[in-house]
Coordinates of C-alpha atoms and ligand atoms in Angstrom, one line a residue:
M181 CA 1.2 -22.7 12.3
Q182 CA 4.8 -21.8 13.1
T183 CA 6.1 -18.6 11.5
K184 CA 9.8 -18.6 10.8
V185 CA 11.5 -15.2 10.7
I186 CA 14.5 -15.0 8.5
K187 CA 16.7 -11.9 8.6
I188 CA 18.1 -11.1 5.1
N189 CA 20.5 -8.3 4.1
P190 CA 18.5 -5.8 1.9
I191 CA 21.6 -4.6 0.1
N192 CA 23.2 -7.9 -0.6
P193 CA 20.6 -10.7 0.0
E194 CA 22.2 -14.0 1.1
K195 CA 21.5 -16.6 -1.6
S196 CA 21.2 -19.5 0.8
K197 CA 18.4 -17.7 2.8
I198 CA 16.6 -16.6 -0.3
K199 CA 16.6 -20.3 -1.5
I200 CA 14.8 -21.4 1.7
A201 CA 12.0 -18.9 1.2
A202 CA 11.8 -19.7 -2.5
R203 CA 11.3 -23.4 -1.8
I204 CA 8.4 -22.5 0.5
I205 CA 6.7 -20.5 -2.3
Q206 CA 7.3 -23.4 -4.7
R207 CA 5.6 -25.7 -2.2
G208 CA 2.5 -23.5 -2.3
E209 CA 3.0 -21.8 1.1
T210 CA 3.1 -18.2 2.2
V211 CA 6.1 -15.8 2.6
A212 CA 6.0 -12.2 3.7
F213 CA 8.8 -10.1 2.2
P214 CA 9.8 -6.5 1.9
T215 CA 9.3 -4.4 -1.3
E216 CA 10.3 -0.8 -1.8
T217 CA 6.7 0.3 -0.9
V218 CA 5.4 -1.9 1.9
Y219 CA 5.8 -5.6 3.0
G220 CA 3.9 -8.0 0.8
L221 CA 2.4 -11.5 1.7
G222 CA 3.4 -13.7 -1.2
A223 CA 2.4 -17.0 -2.7
D224 CA 2.6 -18.7 -6.1
A225 CA 0.3 -16.6 -8.3
L226 CA -0.5 -19.5 -10.6
N227 CA -1.5 -21.9 -7.8
D228 CA -5.1 -21.3 -6.6
K229 CA -4.6 -23.3 -3.3
A230 CA -1.6 -21.2 -2.5
V231 CA -3.3 -17.9 -3.3
K232 CA -6.3 -19.0 -1.1
K233 CA -3.9 -19.1 1.9
I234 CA -3.1 -15.4 1.4
F235 CA -6.8 -14.5 1.6
K236 CA -7.2 -16.6 4.7
A237 CA -4.2 -15.3 6.6
K238 CA -5.2 -11.7 5.9
G239 CA -8.9 -12.1 6.4
R240 CA -9.2 -10.5 3.0
P241 CA -12.6 -10.4 1.1
I242 CA -12.3 -12.7 -1.9
D243 CA -13.7 -10.1 -4.3
N244 CA -10.5 -8.0 -3.8
P245 CA -7.9 -9.0 -6.4
L246 CA -4.1 -9.3 -5.8
I247 CA -1.1 -7.7 -7.5
I248 CA 1.2 -10.1 -9.3
H249 CA 4.9 -9.4 -8.8
I250 CA 7.5 -10.3 -11.4
A251 CA 11.3 -10.0 -11.6
D252 CA 11.7 -9.8 -15.4
K253 CA 9.8 -7.3 -17.6
K254 CA 9.3 -9.9 -20.3
E255 CA 6.9 -11.8 -18.0
V256 CA 4.1 -9.3 -18.8
Y257 CA 3.8 -10.9 -22.2
T258 CA 2.8 -14.2 -20.8
L259 CA 0.6 -12.9 -18.0
A260 CA -1.2 -10.2 -20.0
K261 CA -3.4 -10.9 -23.0
K262 CA -2.4 -7.7 -24.6
V263 CA 0.4 -5.3 -23.8
P264 CA -0.6 -1.8 -25.2
K265 CA 1.9 0.8 -26.3
E266 CA 1.2 2.9 -23.2
A267 CA 2.3 -0.1 -21.0
E268 CA 5.6 -0.3 -22.8
I269 CA 6.3 3.3 -22.2
L270 CA 5.4 3.0 -18.5
I271 CA 7.5 -0.1 -18.1
E272 CA 10.5 1.5 -19.7
N273 CA 10.2 4.6 -17.5
F274 CA 9.1 3.2 -14.1
W275 CA 10.0 -0.5 -13.7
P276 CA 11.4 -1.8 -11.5
G277 CA 9.5 0.5 -9.2
P278 CA 6.3 1.5 -7.4
L279 CA 3.9 1.4 -10.3
T280 CA 1.3 -1.4 -10.8
I281 CA -0.2 -1.7 -14.2
I282 CA -3.7 -3.3 -15.0
F283 CA -3.9 -5.3 -18.2
K284 CA -6.4 -7.7 -19.7
K285 CA -5.4 -11.1 -18.3
S286 CA -4.2 -14.2 -20.0
Q287 CA -5.6 -17.7 -19.5
I288 CA -2.9 -18.9 -17.2
I289 CA -3.9 -16.9 -14.1
P290 CA -6.3 -18.7 -11.8
K291 CA -9.6 -16.9 -11.1
I292 CA -9.0 -16.4 -7.4
T293 CA -5.8 -14.3 -8.0
T294 CA -7.8 -11.7 -9.9
A295 CA -11.0 -12.2 -7.9
G296 CA -12.8 -13.3 -11.0
L297 CA -12.0 -10.2 -13.0
D298 CA -10.8 -10.4 -16.6
T299 CA -8.0 -8.0 -15.8
I300 CA -4.7 -8.5 -13.9
A301 CA -2.5 -6.1 -11.9
I302 CA 1.2 -6.5 -12.4
R303 CA 4.3 -4.8 -11.0
M304 CA 8.1 -5.3 -10.9
P305 CA 9.3 -4.2 -7.5
A306 CA 12.5 -2.3 -6.9
N307 CA 13.8 -4.2 -3.9
K308 CA 16.7 -6.7 -4.0
I309 CA 15.1 -9.2 -1.6
A310 CA 11.8 -9.2 -3.5
L311 CA 13.5 -9.5 -6.9
S312 CA 15.8 -12.4 -5.8
L313 CA 12.9 -14.2 -4.2
I314 CA 10.8 -14.1 -7.4
K315 CA 13.8 -15.1 -9.5
E316 CA 14.7 -18.0 -7.2
A317 CA 11.1 -19.2 -7.0
K318 CA 10.9 -19.0 -10.8
M319 CA 7.3 -17.9 -10.9
P320 CA 5.2 -14.8 -10.5
I321 CA 4.3 -14.1 -6.9
A322 CA 0.9 -12.8 -5.9
A323 CA 1.2 -10.4 -3.0
P324 CA -1.1 -8.0 -1.3
S325 CA 0.2 -5.9 1.6
A326 CA 1.1 -8.1 4.5
N327 CA -1.3 -6.7 7.0
L328 CA -4.6 -7.9 8.4
S329 CA -7.3 -6.8 6.1
G330 CA -8.3 -3.2 6.9
K331 CA -5.2 -2.4 9.0
P332 CA -2.4 0.0 7.8
S333 CA 0.1 -1.6 5.5
P334 CA 3.3 -2.9 7.2
T335 CA 6.5 -0.9 6.7
C336 CA 8.7 -3.1 8.8
A337 CA 8.9 -6.8 9.9
Q338 CA 7.5 -6.0 13.4
H339 CA 4.2 -4.8 11.8
V340 CA 3.9 -8.1 10.0
I341 CA 4.6 -10.0 13.2
D342 CA 1.9 -7.9 15.0
D343 CA -0.7 -8.8 12.4
L344 CA 0.2 -12.2 10.9
Y345 CA 2.4 -14.1 13.3
G346 CA 1.3 -17.8 13.4
K347 CA -0.7 -17.4 10.2
I348 CA 2.1 -17.4 7.6
N349 CA 5.0 -19.8 6.9
I350 CA 7.9 -17.4 6.6
L351 CA 8.6 -13.7 7.2
I352 CA 11.7 -12.2 5.7
N353 CA 12.9 -9.3 7.8
G354 CA 14.7 -7.0 5.4
G355 CA 14.4 -3.8 7.5
E356 CA 12.3 -0.8 7.0
T357 CA 10.7 -0.2 3.5
D358 CA 11.9 2.9 1.6
I359 CA 8.7 4.5 0.5
G360 CA 6.2 3.6 3.1
I361 CA 2.9 3.6 1.1
E362 CA 1.7 1.2 -1.5
S363 CA 2.4 1.5 -5.3
S364 CA 0.5 3.7 -7.7
V365 CA -2.1 1.6 -9.7
I366 CA -2.8 2.6 -13.3
D367 CA -5.5 1.0 -15.4
L368 CA -4.7 0.6 -19.1
T369 CA -7.8 -1.4 -19.9
A370 CA -10.0 1.8 -19.7
K371 CA -10.4 4.0 -22.8
V372 CA -8.0 6.5 -21.3
P373 CA -5.3 5.4 -18.9
T374 CA -6.7 5.9 -15.4
L375 CA -4.9 6.2 -12.1
L376 CA -6.9 4.0 -9.6
R377 CA -4.6 4.5 -6.6
P378 CA -2.0 7.3 -6.3
G379 CA 1.5 6.4 -5.0
R380 CA 5.2 7.4 -5.3
V381 CA 4.9 7.5 -9.1
T382 CA 2.9 10.7 -9.3
I383 CA 0.2 11.8 -11.7
E384 CA 2.5 14.6 -12.8
E385 CA 5.2 12.1 -13.7
L386 CA 2.7 9.8 -15.5
R387 CA 1.4 12.8 -17.6
K388 CA 5.0 13.5 -18.7
V389 CA 5.2 10.2 -20.5
L390 CA 1.6 9.5 -21.5
K391 CA -0.6 11.9 -23.5
E392 CA -3.6 11.7 -21.1
V393 CA -4.1 10.2 -17.7
L394 CA -7.4 10.4 -15.7
V395 CA -7.7 10.2 -11.9
Y396 CA -10.3 7.7 -10.7
K397 CA -12.6 9.2 -8.2
T398 CA -13.8 6.8 -5.5
P399 CA -17.6 6.8 -5.5
N400 CA -19.1 7.8 -2.2
K401 CA -20.1 5.2 0.4
A402 CA -23.8 5.0 -0.5
K403 CA -23.1 4.4 -4.2
L404 CA -20.4 1.9 -3.4
K405 CA -23.0 -0.4 -1.8
K406 CA -24.7 -0.7 -5.2
I407 CA -21.8 -1.1 -7.6
T408 CA -18.5 -2.8 -8.1
P409 CA -15.9 -0.1 -8.3
K410 CA -13.0 -0.1 -10.8
S411 CA -10.5 -0.9 -8.1
P412 CA -12.3 -3.3 -5.8
G413 CA -9.9 -2.4 -2.9
T414 CA -11.3 1.1 -2.9
K415 CA -14.6 0.0 -1.4
Y416 CA -13.1 -1.3 1.8
N417 CA -12.1 0.8 4.7
H418 CA -8.4 0.9 4.4
Y419 CA -5.2 1.7 6.3
A420 CA -7.2 2.6 9.4
P421 CA -5.8 2.3 12.8
N422 CA -8.1 1.4 15.7
A423 CA -8.2 5.1 16.8
H424 CA -10.5 7.5 15.0
V425 CA -8.6 9.6 12.6
I426 CA -9.7 13.2 12.1
L427 CA -8.0 15.0 9.2
V428 CA -7.9 18.8 9.3
K429 CA -7.3 20.5 6.0
G430 CA -6.5 24.1 5.2
N431 CA -3.9 26.8 5.9
F432 CA -1.8 25.8 8.8
Q433 CA -1.2 29.2 10.5
K434 CA -4.6 30.6 9.7
T435 CA -6.9 27.7 10.5
V436 CA -5.5 24.2 11.0
K437 CA -3.5 24.9 14.1
K438 CA -6.4 26.7 15.9
K439 CA -8.9 24.0 15.0
I440 CA -6.6 21.2 16.3
I441 CA -6.0 23.1 19.5
K442 CA -9.8 23.3 20.0
L443 CA -10.4 19.7 19.1
I444 CA -7.8 18.6 21.6
S445 CA -9.5 20.3 24.4
M446 CA -12.9 19.2 23.3
Y447 CA -12.0 15.5 23.1
N448 CA -9.9 15.7 26.3
T449 CA -13.0 17.0 28.1
M450 CA -14.9 14.0 26.8
G451 CA -12.3 11.8 28.5
K452 CA -10.6 10.8 25.2
K453 CA -6.9 10.2 24.8
V454 CA -5.8 12.4 21.9
G455 CA -2.7 12.1 19.6
V456 CA -1.6 14.6 17.0
M457 CA 0.3 13.9 13.8
T458 CA 2.1 17.1 12.8
V459 CA 4.2 18.0 9.8
H460 CA 5.6 21.1 11.6
K461 CA 8.7 20.7 13.7
N462 CA 8.8 22.2 17.2
N463 CA 5.0 22.6 17.0
N464 CA 3.9 21.8 20.5
Y465 CA 0.4 20.8 21.0
D466 CA -0.8 20.2 24.5
S467 CA -2.2 16.7 23.8
D468 CA -1.5 13.2 25.2
L469 CA 0.9 12.3 22.4
V470 CA 2.4 14.4 19.6
N471 CA 4.3 12.9 16.8
Y472 CA 6.2 14.9 14.3
I473 CA 6.2 12.8 11.1
G474 CA 8.4 15.0 9.0
S475 CA 7.8 18.0 6.7
K476 CA 9.1 16.5 3.4
N477 CA 6.7 14.2 1.6
T478 CA 9.1 11.3 1.3
I479 CA 9.6 11.4 5.1
I480 CA 5.9 11.8 5.9
A481 CA 5.1 8.8 3.7
K482 CA 7.7 6.7 5.4
N483 CA 6.3 7.5 8.9
L484 CA 2.6 7.6 8.2
F485 CA 1.5 3.9 8.7
K486 CA 4.2 3.4 11.4
T487 CA 2.7 6.4 13.3
F488 CA -0.8 5.0 13.0
R489 CA 0.4 1.8 14.6
Y490 CA 2.4 3.6 17.3
F491 CA -0.7 5.6 18.3
D492 CA -2.7 2.4 18.6
K493 CA 0.0 0.8 20.8
N494 CA -0.4 3.8 23.1
N495 CA -4.2 3.4 23.3
I496 CA -4.9 6.7 21.6
D497 CA -8.7 7.2 21.0
I498 CA -8.5 10.1 18.6
I499 CA -5.7 11.0 16.1
L500 CA -5.8 14.5 14.8
A501 CA -3.8 14.8 11.5
E502 CA -2.7 18.0 9.8
G503 CA -3.4 18.0 6.1
I504 CA -0.7 18.6 3.5
K505 CA -0.6 20.0 0.0
E506 CA -2.1 17.6 -2.6
K507 CA 0.5 18.2 -5.2
N508 CA 3.0 15.6 -6.5
F509 CA 3.6 12.8 -3.9
G510 CA 1.5 14.8 -1.4
F511 CA -1.6 13.6 -3.4
A512 CA -0.9 10.0 -2.5
I513 CA -0.3 10.8 1.1
M514 CA -3.5 12.7 1.4
N515 CA -5.3 9.8 -0.3
R516 CA -4.2 7.4 2.5
L517 CA -5.0 10.0 5.2
E518 CA -8.5 10.5 3.8
K519 CA -9.1 6.8 3.6
A520 CA -8.0 6.3 7.2
S521 CA -10.2 9.2 8.4
S522 CA -13.6 8.9 9.9
K523 CA -14.0 12.7 9.6
I524 CA -12.5 15.3 7.4
I525 CA -12.6 18.9 8.5
K526 CA -12.1 21.7 5.9
Ligands
TXA75 O1 3.0 -1.5 -3.2 C1 2.1 -2.3 -3.4 O2 1.3 -2.3 -4.3 C2 2.0 -3.5 -2.3 C3 3.3 -4.3 -2.4 C4 3.3 -5.5 -1.5 O3 3.6 -4.6 -3.8 N1 0.9 -4.3 -2.6 C5 -0.4 -3.9 -2.3 O4 -1.4 -4.8 -2.6 O5 -0.7 -2.8 -1.9 P1 -2.9 -4.7 -2.1 O6 -3.5 -5.9 -2.4 O7 -2.9 -4.3 -0.6 O8 -3.5 -3.6 -3.0 C6 -3.8 -3.9 -4.3 C7 -4.8 -2.9 -4.9 C8 -6.2 -3.2 -4.3 O9 -6.8 -2.0 -4.1 C9 -6.8 -4.0 -5.4 O10 -8.2 -3.9 -5.4 C10 -6.2 -3.4 -6.7 O11 -4.9 -3.1 -6.3 N2 -6.2 -4.4 -7.8 C11 -5.6 -5.6 -7.9 N3 -5.9 -6.2 -9.1 C12 -6.8 -5.3 -9.7 C13 -7.4 -5.4 -11.0 N4 -7.3 -6.4 -11.8 N5 -8.2 -4.3 -11.3 C14 -8.3 -3.2 -10.5 N6 -7.7 -3.1 -9.3 C15 -7.0 -4.2 -8.9
MG76 MG1 -3.4 -3.6 1.1

């Protein structure tokens, strides 16, 4: 398959170019496009043949449901069977934006889109290209992150090219995404609203507008083999680069720095190429590659997946990552770091 790359202005999307991409969606084909979180791989959410193409291109397990993207808040009333009061509050406060809400689904959604579940994940993205594409296509667009299954989510067009070139019809290049990690996912079909995946909309922010919000704890690996977790995506190894990621948690000056220095020399002695992801500027580790990914959460999130991919391009065997505080947006960043890690040192 030929993948056509179309460059579109993210501030003022050219209508004629959006139209080309929208026609492709209407024809039941696939289009990768930027959102404010990461790039998504989109297709007509109501067309099962089209949705199948997403699973095929990504190599995504068919029991992992997709998020449906809309451009008009009113659409939830046709896609969801019931819109609870809590949803209206969340929509009012956070849409358009990086928050996905799980509802009971209506009849019009094909089984494949929700992987056979009776629930549906919906979000209205805050990105002009995404919104104009959905509006122009005149239909809800199902879109998982536009990476090969298991790889880190793409935050720029090049990442999509690296993973999916030749497997999708169109890639809209709209520059780098603002946030850099995927949306927060909250389940409103549970007794108490439950955060399944943390993201830019934080648990602290959610608790300001809803009475009670629980945080879903991913069951451990042994248990996962036996059950279907709440958010099916959580059972798969996610966001992981080819290199082994080792996350080092704790107080930076007291322990983390010393532990990382030790690990560098240990792995170097074993003949491994070691990269370090640091959140401390001018912190020189003596390893093969050191990448300062920022000290503010918003910058760290923007650089995280990009840095994983950068280390892979440089054939790094071991990535040593400094942990950060798990408060506010830091909680979501640590969630992605932990998921990518093959080892966590405390
Ligand atoms: O920011 C984002 O959410 C990006 C952009 C493209 O919008 N999309 C994204 O999609 O990250 P994906 O497919 O990579 O992650 C969706 C997550 C998966 O963990 C999936 O299992 C979960 O949402 N999910 C989807 N539908 C669900 C449902 N009905 N119930 C529970 N979890 C669901
Ligand atoms: Mg994904």
